[in-house]
Amino acid sequence: MRNPLAIVAAASLLATAVLTGCAKAGEDTASDDGPAKVTMWTHSAGNPGELAVYKQLIADFNASQDDYQVVQQNFPQGAYNDAITGAAAAKKLPCLLDMDGPIMPNWAWAGYLQPLDLPKTITDKLLPTAVGSYDGKIYSAGYWDAAMAIFARTSVLEKNKLRVPTIDRPWTQAEFDAALTTLKGAGYKTPVDLGAADTGEWWPYAYSSMLQSAGGDLIDRSTMKSADGVLNSPDSVRFLTWFQNAFEKGWADHAGPVGNQRFIDGKVALSYTGVWNAKDAVEKVGDDLAILPPVDFGKGAKIGGGSWQWGISTGCSGKAAEGARKYLEFSFQDKYLTAFSDSQVVIPATDSAAAASKYFGPNGKLKTFAELSKKFALSRPATPAYPVISTSFEKAAKAAMDGQDPKEALDEAVQSIDSDLKSNGYGD
């Protein structure tokens, strides 16, 4: 299936769009002659399961009342950010738009979005990582989240006398290192697939949570004004040194296909991957599949959180804006959250929706992911500088993987991030 991860693929285009200033989107389409038209854009073209749920949801909402009519337009994920950028520059954004969770603060700061103003009875029930806040206000909310885990085969762990980690007691870094050494000695050329062949937002999503587990972070979250002393802290350097060593020792490599195929084929013993690969793993590996928690690098296990969410554009006003909020309130019914979850294999944003899911409910084979998300998931930094943070961290981690001194790579990332923060006046 399509990776549901947020891909901040058009960071440079977004930065260019921000320079154009506030994007006062489309027009209020209310009229006295009929229902107010509420335009809605999604990134879901090419995802038939997700689109089928939206089709039913919109039909149900439109049939439930006579005041508003939601009209949907779908874009391929790869073209979506470009479409938003162009519409913002022309001040013709739709009323409703979905967005990758970590990009929301950039869009809110740029003037694309207005506060969501949904009832707290809705937002308080959602996973914290499914609610997007910036500058003390909620601007976005989502129906689901994704989560990371380590896939293993129980038979392989038992054969090599490795402790099976649990949510309450994940592997420590020392245990993980020992397990990788053991598995390499057992004949695995590459014991773990860390997913390093992937690109873009995967890098901060997958690896900055490891950085946080080690005690580092992408930015000083208490002020959101500098990465210095945090991204290049001793703890951050220690983690990136471990990351570099994992490749130098042959525990991991950056070859192979993106996804989980090498684990399914038995070429690697462990796979650090996401819930979007879990259904295939269950089908191919069966009852031998073990879904393990992330490694605790010293400060507690962590995983990335925050997937696609919904917001309302600043140009949506009057009856159309009223209709957009009514639609969102209607859409957060558990039956729709469960339908989105089961059509895409992503984690429902409420406990009650998860309980009804065939994958994440009490008897679901993927219920571990819902538990991992609740216990370990962290959002990426809520700052308009996130696109530059994302690309700077990716560059630093790849440079370290390829042999650059980790402290030097992180210092360069800090310089890029702090320069962006200063030049744009984020947080001033």
Short mmCIF file of C-alpha atoms in Angstrom, two decimals:
data_model
loop_
_atom_site.label_atom_id
_atom_site.label_comp_id
_atom_site.label_asym_id
_atom_site.label_seq_id
_atom_site.Cartn_x
_atom_site.Cartn_y
_atom_site.Cartn_z
CA MET A 1 0.00 0.00 0.00
CA ARG A 2 0.98 3.64 -0.19
CA ASN A 3 3.22 4.75 2.64
CA PRO A 4 0.94 7.02 4.74
CA LEU A 5 3.91 8.91 6.12
CA ALA A 6 3.92 12.59 5.62
CA ILE A 7 6.45 13.46 2.96
CA VAL A 8 7.71 17.02 3.17
CA ALA A 9 8.90 16.61 -0.39
CA ALA A 10 8.46 20.15 -1.58
CA ALA A 11 10.20 22.01 1.23
CA SER A 12 11.95 24.44 -1.10
CA LEU A 13 8.71 25.18 -2.92
CA LEU A 14 6.95 25.73 0.37
CA ALA A 15 9.67 28.07 1.53
CA THR A 16 9.29 30.03 -1.70
CA ALA A 17 5.54 30.15 -1.20
CA VAL A 18 5.97 31.46 2.35
CA LEU A 19 7.87 34.43 0.96
CA THR A 20 4.79 35.46 -0.99
CA GLY A 21 3.11 36.30 2.33
CA CYS A 22 -0.27 35.34 3.66
CA ALA A 23 -2.44 33.25 1.42
CA LYS A 24 -6.03 34.35 1.79
CA ALA A 25 -7.67 31.45 0.05
CA GLY A 26 -10.76 31.09 -2.10
CA GLU A 27 -14.07 32.78 -1.71
CA ASP A 28 -17.12 32.19 0.43
CA THR A 29 -19.44 30.32 -1.89
CA ALA A 30 -22.58 30.64 0.18
CA SER A 31 -25.67 31.83 -1.63
CA ASP A 32 -29.35 32.26 -0.93
CA ASP A 33 -30.20 29.93 -3.80
CA GLY A 34 -29.01 26.68 -2.29
CA PRO A 35 -26.50 24.97 -0.06
CA ALA A 36 -23.10 26.60 0.49
CA LYS A 37 -20.42 24.89 -1.56
CA VAL A 38 -17.51 23.71 0.59
CA THR A 39 -14.49 22.86 -1.55
CA MET A 40 -12.19 20.09 -0.31
CA TRP A 41 -8.77 18.94 -1.56
CA THR A 42 -7.04 15.68 -0.63
CA HIS A 43 -3.70 14.06 -1.48
CA SER A 44 -5.48 10.70 -1.87
CA ALA A 45 -5.67 10.14 -5.65
CA GLY A 46 -4.33 6.68 -6.34
CA ASN A 47 -5.46 5.31 -2.98
CA PRO A 48 -8.77 3.60 -3.74
CA GLY A 49 -9.41 2.38 -0.18
CA GLU A 50 -9.08 5.85 1.31
CA LEU A 51 -11.09 7.45 -1.48
CA ALA A 52 -13.93 4.98 -0.99
CA VAL A 53 -14.25 6.06 2.65
CA TYR A 54 -14.21 9.74 1.69
CA LYS A 55 -16.86 9.11 -0.95
CA GLN A 56 -19.16 7.51 1.61
CA LEU A 57 -18.41 10.11 4.28
CA ILE A 58 -19.10 13.06 1.98
CA ALA A 59 -22.27 11.45 0.63
CA ASP A 60 -23.49 10.83 4.18
CA PHE A 61 -22.76 14.40 5.26
CA ASN A 62 -24.35 15.99 2.21
CA ALA A 63 -27.45 13.83 2.67
CA SER A 64 -27.68 14.64 6.39
CA GLN A 65 -28.56 18.32 5.89
CA ASP A 66 -29.52 20.90 3.24
CA ASP A 67 -27.30 23.84 4.17
CA TYR A 68 -23.88 22.74 2.85
CA GLN A 69 -22.45 20.66 0.03
CA VAL A 70 -18.90 19.33 0.25
CA VAL A 71 -17.24 18.99 -3.16
CA GLN A 72 -14.06 16.94 -3.25
CA GLN A 73 -11.02 17.13 -5.56
CA ASN A 74 -8.18 14.61 -5.30
CA PHE A 75 -4.52 14.99 -6.20
CA PRO A 76 -1.69 12.45 -6.34
CA GLN A 77 0.47 12.71 -3.23
CA GLY A 78 3.53 13.67 -5.30
CA ALA A 79 1.74 16.65 -6.86
CA TYR A 80 -0.28 17.78 -3.86
CA ASN A 81 2.14 20.23 -2.23
CA ASP A 82 2.72 21.92 -5.59
CA ALA A 83 -1.04 22.32 -6.01
CA ILE A 84 -1.35 23.88 -2.54
CA THR A 85 1.60 26.18 -3.20
CA GLY A 86 0.11 27.41 -6.47
CA ALA A 87 -3.35 27.89 -5.02
CA ALA A 88 -1.96 29.80 -2.04
CA ALA A 89 -0.02 32.17 -4.29
CA ALA A 90 -3.20 32.79 -6.32
CA LYS A 91 -5.30 33.11 -3.13
CA LYS A 92 -7.54 30.29 -4.29
CA LEU A 93 -7.06 27.60 -1.68
CA PRO A 94 -10.02 25.29 -1.02
CA CYS A 95 -11.95 25.55 2.24
CA LEU A 96 -10.84 22.11 3.47
CA LEU A 97 -7.34 20.79 2.87
CA ASP A 98 -5.33 17.93 4.27
CA MET A 99 -1.68 18.24 5.14
CA ASP A 100 1.22 16.31 6.53
CA GLY A 101 1.23 16.86 10.28
CA PRO A 102 4.71 18.40 10.66
CA ILE A 103 4.19 20.89 7.81
CA MET A 104 1.13 22.44 9.49
CA PRO A 105 3.04 25.09 11.53
CA ASN A 106 4.67 26.37 8.33
CA TRP A 107 1.29 26.72 6.66
CA ALA A 108 -0.30 28.33 9.74
CA TRP A 109 2.58 30.82 10.03
CA ALA A 110 2.34 31.60 6.32
CA GLY A 111 -1.33 32.44 6.69
CA TYR A 112 -2.76 29.45 4.85
CA LEU A 113 -4.79 28.17 7.81
CA GLN A 114 -7.25 29.47 10.36
CA PRO A 115 -7.70 27.92 13.83
CA LEU A 116 -9.74 24.75 13.60
CA ASP A 117 -12.14 25.58 16.46
CA LEU A 118 -13.56 22.09 16.76
CA PRO A 119 -15.28 21.15 20.03
CA LYS A 120 -12.92 19.89 22.72
CA THR A 121 -15.15 16.85 23.02
CA ILE A 122 -13.69 15.82 19.64
CA THR A 123 -10.05 16.88 19.90
CA ASP A 124 -9.61 15.69 23.49
CA LYS A 125 -10.46 12.13 22.44
CA LEU A 126 -7.85 12.00 19.68
CA LEU A 127 -4.32 10.70 20.01
CA PRO A 128 -2.09 13.68 20.94
CA THR A 129 -0.10 13.16 17.73
CA ALA A 130 -3.33 13.41 15.68
CA VAL A 131 -3.90 17.01 16.84
CA GLY A 132 -1.80 19.79 15.31
CA SER A 133 -1.14 22.82 17.51
CA TYR A 134 0.93 25.92 16.79
CA ASP A 135 1.37 29.06 18.86
CA GLY A 136 -1.17 27.82 21.40
CA LYS A 137 -3.95 27.10 18.88
CA ILE A 138 -5.19 23.94 17.18
CA TYR A 139 -4.98 24.22 13.40
CA SER A 140 -5.37 20.61 12.28
CA ALA A 141 -6.66 17.20 13.34
CA GLY A 142 -6.44 13.76 11.79
CA TYR A 143 -8.29 10.48 11.67
CA TRP A 144 -5.28 8.23 12.13
CA ASP A 145 -1.60 7.96 12.95
CA ALA A 146 1.27 5.72 11.92
CA ALA A 147 3.79 4.00 14.18
CA MET A 148 7.18 2.35 13.98
CA ALA A 149 8.30 -1.02 15.32
CA ILE A 150 10.98 -3.65 14.82
CA PHE A 151 9.84 -6.74 12.95
CA ALA A 152 11.47 -10.04 13.87
CA ARG A 153 10.82 -13.75 13.65
CA THR A 154 10.20 -15.36 17.02
CA SER A 155 11.98 -18.49 15.81
CA VAL A 156 15.11 -16.50 14.95
CA LEU A 157 15.18 -14.78 18.35
CA GLU A 158 14.74 -18.09 20.15
CA LYS A 159 17.35 -19.88 18.04
CA ASN A 160 19.90 -17.19 18.86
CA LYS A 161 18.89 -17.01 22.54
CA LEU A 162 17.89 -13.34 22.31
CA ARG A 163 15.47 -11.85 24.82
CA VAL A 164 12.14 -10.88 23.28
CA PRO A 165 11.69 -7.20 24.22
CA THR A 166 8.31 -6.00 25.46
CA ILE A 167 6.56 -2.64 25.54
CA ASP A 168 7.32 -2.41 29.26
CA ARG A 169 10.91 -3.51 28.75
CA PRO A 170 12.34 -2.66 25.31
CA TRP A 171 15.86 -3.59 24.32
CA THR A 172 18.52 -1.25 25.67
CA GLN A 173 21.15 0.02 23.27
CA ALA A 174 23.62 -2.49 24.74
CA GLU A 175 21.15 -5.35 24.20
CA PHE A 176 20.43 -4.18 20.65
CA ASP A 177 24.14 -4.00 19.85
CA ALA A 178 24.66 -7.47 21.29
CA ALA A 179 21.70 -8.84 19.31
CA LEU A 180 23.05 -7.38 16.07
CA THR A 181 26.50 -8.82 16.77
CA THR A 182 24.98 -12.22 17.50
CA LEU A 183 22.83 -12.19 14.37
CA LYS A 184 25.74 -11.15 12.17
CA GLY A 185 27.72 -14.03 13.64
CA ALA A 186 24.80 -16.32 12.87
CA GLY A 187 25.23 -15.66 9.16
CA TYR A 188 23.15 -12.59 8.37
CA LYS A 189 25.26 -10.36 6.13
CA THR A 190 23.06 -7.46 7.26
CA PRO A 191 21.24 -8.22 10.53
CA VAL A 192 18.86 -5.22 10.46
CA ASP A 193 17.18 -3.19 7.74
CA LEU A 194 16.98 0.37 9.09
CA GLY A 195 15.25 1.63 5.95
CA ALA A 196 18.16 3.86 4.95
CA ALA A 197 17.42 3.45 1.25
CA ASP A 198 14.39 5.67 1.75
CA THR A 199 14.57 9.44 1.40
CA GLY A 200 12.89 12.66 2.49
CA GLU A 201 10.69 12.86 5.58
CA TRP A 202 11.40 9.24 6.43
CA TRP A 203 14.74 10.34 7.91
CA PRO A 204 13.50 12.67 10.67
CA TYR A 205 10.39 10.53 11.19
CA ALA A 206 12.37 7.32 11.65
CA TYR A 207 15.65 8.49 13.17
CA SER A 208 15.00 11.71 15.10
CA SER A 209 12.93 9.61 17.52
CA MET A 210 16.08 7.53 18.11
CA LEU A 211 17.95 10.80 18.62
CA GLN A 212 15.36 11.83 21.22
CA SER A 213 15.62 8.43 22.88
CA ALA A 214 19.33 9.13 23.31
CA GLY A 215 18.58 12.52 24.89
CA GLY A 216 18.97 14.80 21.88
CA ASP A 217 16.41 16.61 19.71
CA LEU A 218 16.03 18.53 16.48
CA ILE A 219 15.58 21.93 18.16
CA ASP A 220 15.23 23.46 21.60
CA ARG A 221 11.50 22.92 22.03
CA SER A 222 11.25 25.23 25.03
CA THR A 223 11.81 28.26 22.77
CA MET A 224 11.76 26.90 19.19
CA LYS A 225 14.39 29.56 18.41
CA SER A 226 17.60 27.55 18.06
CA ALA A 227 18.94 24.06 17.43
CA ASP A 228 22.34 24.92 18.89
CA GLY A 229 23.24 22.94 21.98
CA VAL A 230 20.44 20.44 21.28
CA LEU A 231 20.86 18.94 17.81
CA ASN A 232 24.64 19.06 18.26
CA SER A 233 24.60 18.16 21.97
CA PRO A 234 26.78 15.34 23.34
CA ASP A 235 23.73 13.05 23.43
CA SER A 236 22.93 13.83 19.79
CA VAL A 237 26.53 13.24 18.77
CA ARG A 238 26.54 9.96 20.71
CA PHE A 239 23.46 8.76 18.84
CA LEU A 240 24.73 9.76 15.41
CA THR A 241 28.05 8.06 16.19
CA TRP A 242 26.10 4.88 16.97
CA PHE A 243 24.18 5.32 13.72
CA GLN A 244 27.44 5.68 11.78
CA ASN A 245 28.93 2.64 13.50
CA ALA A 246 25.90 0.52 12.62
CA PHE A 247 26.82 0.92 8.94
CA GLU A 248 30.57 0.68 9.44
CA LYS A 249 30.16 -2.60 11.36
CA GLY A 250 27.86 -4.02 8.70
CA TRP A 251 24.87 -4.27 11.02
CA ALA A 252 22.90 -2.18 8.49
CA ASP A 253 23.35 -0.86 4.98
CA HIS A 254 21.67 1.61 2.68
CA ALA A 255 21.10 -0.74 -0.20
CA GLY A 256 18.05 -2.76 -1.04
CA PRO A 257 14.48 -1.80 -1.90
CA VAL A 258 12.43 0.69 0.08
CA GLY A 259 10.01 -1.22 2.25
CA ASN A 260 10.11 -4.51 4.07
CA GLN A 261 10.95 -7.02 1.34
CA ARG A 262 14.35 -8.10 2.61
CA PHE A 263 12.83 -9.09 5.95
CA ILE A 264 10.01 -11.00 4.29
CA ASP A 265 12.58 -12.81 2.13
CA GLY A 266 14.64 -13.71 5.21
CA LYS A 267 17.68 -11.74 4.05
CA VAL A 268 17.71 -9.65 7.24
CA ALA A 269 16.73 -10.80 10.72
CA LEU A 270 15.21 -7.52 11.89
CA SER A 271 13.41 -4.68 10.14
CA TYR A 272 12.83 -1.20 11.55
CA THR A 273 9.67 -0.23 9.73
CA GLY A 274 6.14 1.09 9.98
CA VAL A 275 2.58 -0.08 10.35
CA TRP A 276 2.01 0.37 6.59
CA ASN A 277 4.20 -2.72 6.02
CA ALA A 278 2.60 -4.79 8.77
CA LYS A 279 -0.26 -6.40 6.85
CA ASP A 280 2.10 -7.81 4.24
CA ALA A 281 4.43 -9.07 6.96
CA VAL A 282 1.57 -10.81 8.78
CA GLU A 283 0.43 -12.45 5.55
CA LYS A 284 3.92 -13.60 4.53
CA VAL A 285 5.49 -14.45 7.90
CA GLY A 286 2.38 -15.58 9.77
CA ASP A 287 2.41 -16.46 13.44
CA ASP A 288 6.20 -16.35 13.52
CA LEU A 289 6.07 -12.54 13.18
CA ALA A 290 7.09 -10.64 16.32
CA ILE A 291 6.29 -6.91 16.46
CA LEU A 292 8.86 -5.45 18.83
CA PRO A 293 9.03 -2.01 20.47
CA PRO A 294 11.72 0.50 19.50
CA VAL A 295 15.12 0.47 21.20
CA ASP A 296 15.72 2.52 24.34
CA PHE A 297 18.89 4.49 23.61
CA GLY A 298 19.09 5.75 27.18
CA LYS A 299 16.20 8.16 27.77
CA GLY A 300 13.25 5.90 27.06
CA ALA A 301 12.02 4.37 23.81
CA LYS A 302 10.51 6.79 21.28
CA ILE A 303 8.86 6.66 17.86
CA GLY A 304 7.70 9.33 15.46
CA GLY A 305 4.08 10.45 15.37
CA GLY A 306 1.88 12.82 13.41
CA SER A 307 0.43 11.81 10.04
CA TRP A 308 -2.00 13.49 7.62
CA GLN A 309 -4.48 15.91 9.18
CA TRP A 310 -7.27 18.28 8.14
CA GLY A 311 -7.43 22.06 8.33
CA ILE A 312 -9.52 25.01 7.13
CA SER A 313 -7.97 27.71 4.95
CA THR A 314 -7.95 31.38 5.89
CA GLY A 315 -9.97 32.39 2.85
CA CYS A 316 -12.88 30.17 3.85
CA SER A 317 -15.47 32.39 5.52
CA GLY A 318 -19.15 32.88 6.20
CA LYS A 319 -21.46 29.98 5.56
CA ALA A 320 -18.77 27.98 3.76
CA ALA A 321 -16.51 28.09 6.84
CA GLU A 322 -19.47 27.11 8.99
CA GLY A 323 -20.07 24.17 6.67
CA ALA A 324 -16.42 23.15 6.73
CA ARG A 325 -16.51 22.89 10.53
CA LYS A 326 -19.83 21.06 10.50
CA TYR A 327 -18.36 18.58 8.02
CA LEU A 328 -15.25 18.00 10.15
CA GLU A 329 -17.36 17.51 13.27
CA PHE A 330 -19.47 14.98 11.37
CA SER A 331 -16.38 13.21 9.98
CA PHE A 332 -14.84 12.38 13.36
CA GLN A 333 -17.43 9.71 14.11
CA ASP A 334 -15.75 6.47 15.15
CA LYS A 335 -17.29 4.52 12.29
CA TYR A 336 -15.41 6.64 9.77
CA LEU A 337 -12.16 6.55 11.74
CA THR A 338 -12.37 2.77 11.86
CA ALA A 339 -13.15 2.63 8.13
CA PHE A 340 -10.12 4.79 7.30
CA SER A 341 -7.98 2.61 9.53
CA ASP A 342 -9.03 -0.71 8.08
CA SER A 343 -8.90 0.50 4.47
CA GLN A 344 -5.29 1.69 4.83
CA VAL A 345 -3.93 -0.23 7.85
CA VAL A 346 -3.23 2.86 9.94
CA ILE A 347 -3.91 3.43 13.63
CA PRO A 348 -7.34 4.95 14.47
CA ALA A 349 -7.10 8.25 16.34
CA THR A 350 -9.51 7.27 19.14
CA ASP A 351 -9.53 4.31 21.51
CA SER A 352 -13.12 3.46 20.63
CA ALA A 353 -12.42 3.45 16.89
CA ALA A 354 -9.37 1.26 17.48
CA ALA A 355 -11.46 -1.15 19.54
CA ALA A 356 -13.77 -1.67 16.53
CA SER A 357 -10.92 -2.18 14.04
CA LYS A 358 -10.25 -5.63 12.64
CA TYR A 359 -6.52 -4.92 12.74
CA PHE A 360 -6.11 -2.85 15.93
CA GLY A 361 -8.97 -4.10 18.10
CA PRO A 362 -8.60 -6.52 21.04
CA ASN A 363 -8.20 -9.52 18.73
CA GLY A 364 -6.41 -7.68 15.92
CA LYS A 365 -3.01 -8.93 14.88
CA LEU A 366 -1.66 -5.37 14.77
CA LYS A 367 -3.00 -4.12 18.11
CA THR A 368 0.61 -3.76 19.30
CA PHE A 369 0.99 -0.77 17.00
CA ALA A 370 -1.85 1.07 18.73
CA GLU A 371 -0.15 0.40 22.06
CA LEU A 372 3.21 1.61 20.71
CA SER A 373 1.65 4.80 19.39
CA LYS A 374 -0.02 5.63 22.70
CA LYS A 375 3.09 4.97 24.79
CA PHE A 376 6.03 6.10 22.64
CA ALA A 377 4.90 8.44 19.84
CA LEU A 378 6.23 12.00 19.71
CA SER A 379 5.32 14.76 17.28
CA ARG A 380 8.00 16.49 15.27
CA PRO A 381 8.75 20.09 16.33
CA ALA A 382 5.80 22.47 15.86
CA THR A 383 7.69 25.28 14.14
CA PRO A 384 7.43 26.94 10.70
CA ALA A 385 11.10 26.09 10.30
CA TYR A 386 10.31 22.38 10.14
CA PRO A 387 10.88 21.94 6.38
CA VAL A 388 14.47 23.17 6.81
CA ILE A 389 14.90 21.15 10.02
CA SER A 390 13.76 18.06 8.13
CA THR A 391 16.11 18.44 5.18
CA SER A 392 19.04 19.54 7.39
CA PHE A 393 18.72 16.51 9.64
CA GLU A 394 18.43 14.20 6.65
CA LYS A 395 21.60 15.68 5.17
CA ALA A 396 23.51 15.34 8.45
CA ALA A 397 22.43 11.76 9.12
CA LYS A 398 23.25 10.67 5.57
CA ALA A 399 26.64 12.39 5.78
CA ALA A 400 27.42 10.54 9.01
CA MET A 401 26.24 7.27 7.48
CA ASP A 402 28.70 7.88 4.64
CA GLY A 403 31.62 8.62 6.97
CA GLN A 404 31.58 12.33 7.93
CA ASP A 405 32.41 13.17 11.53
CA PRO A 406 29.05 13.14 13.35
CA LYS A 407 29.74 16.32 15.37
CA GLU A 408 30.76 18.16 12.21
CA ALA A 409 27.65 16.97 10.35
CA LEU A 410 25.36 18.07 13.20
CA ASP A 411 27.11 21.45 13.55
CA GLU A 412 26.42 22.07 9.86
CA ALA A 413 22.76 21.14 10.33
CA VAL A 414 22.50 23.52 13.29
CA GLN A 415 23.98 26.33 11.22
CA SER A 416 21.42 25.78 8.44
CA ILE A 417 18.49 25.58 10.84
CA ASP A 418 19.46 28.59 12.93
CA SER A 419 20.12 30.63 9.81
CA ASP A 420 16.60 29.82 8.58
CA LEU A 421 15.10 30.65 11.98
CA LYS A 422 16.88 34.00 12.05
CA SER A 423 16.26 35.03 8.45
CA ASN A 424 12.52 34.32 8.67
CA GLY A 425 12.00 35.61 12.19
CA TYR A 426 10.16 32.47 13.28
CA GLY A 427 8.91 32.85 16.83
CA ASP A 428 9.65 36.59 17.07
#
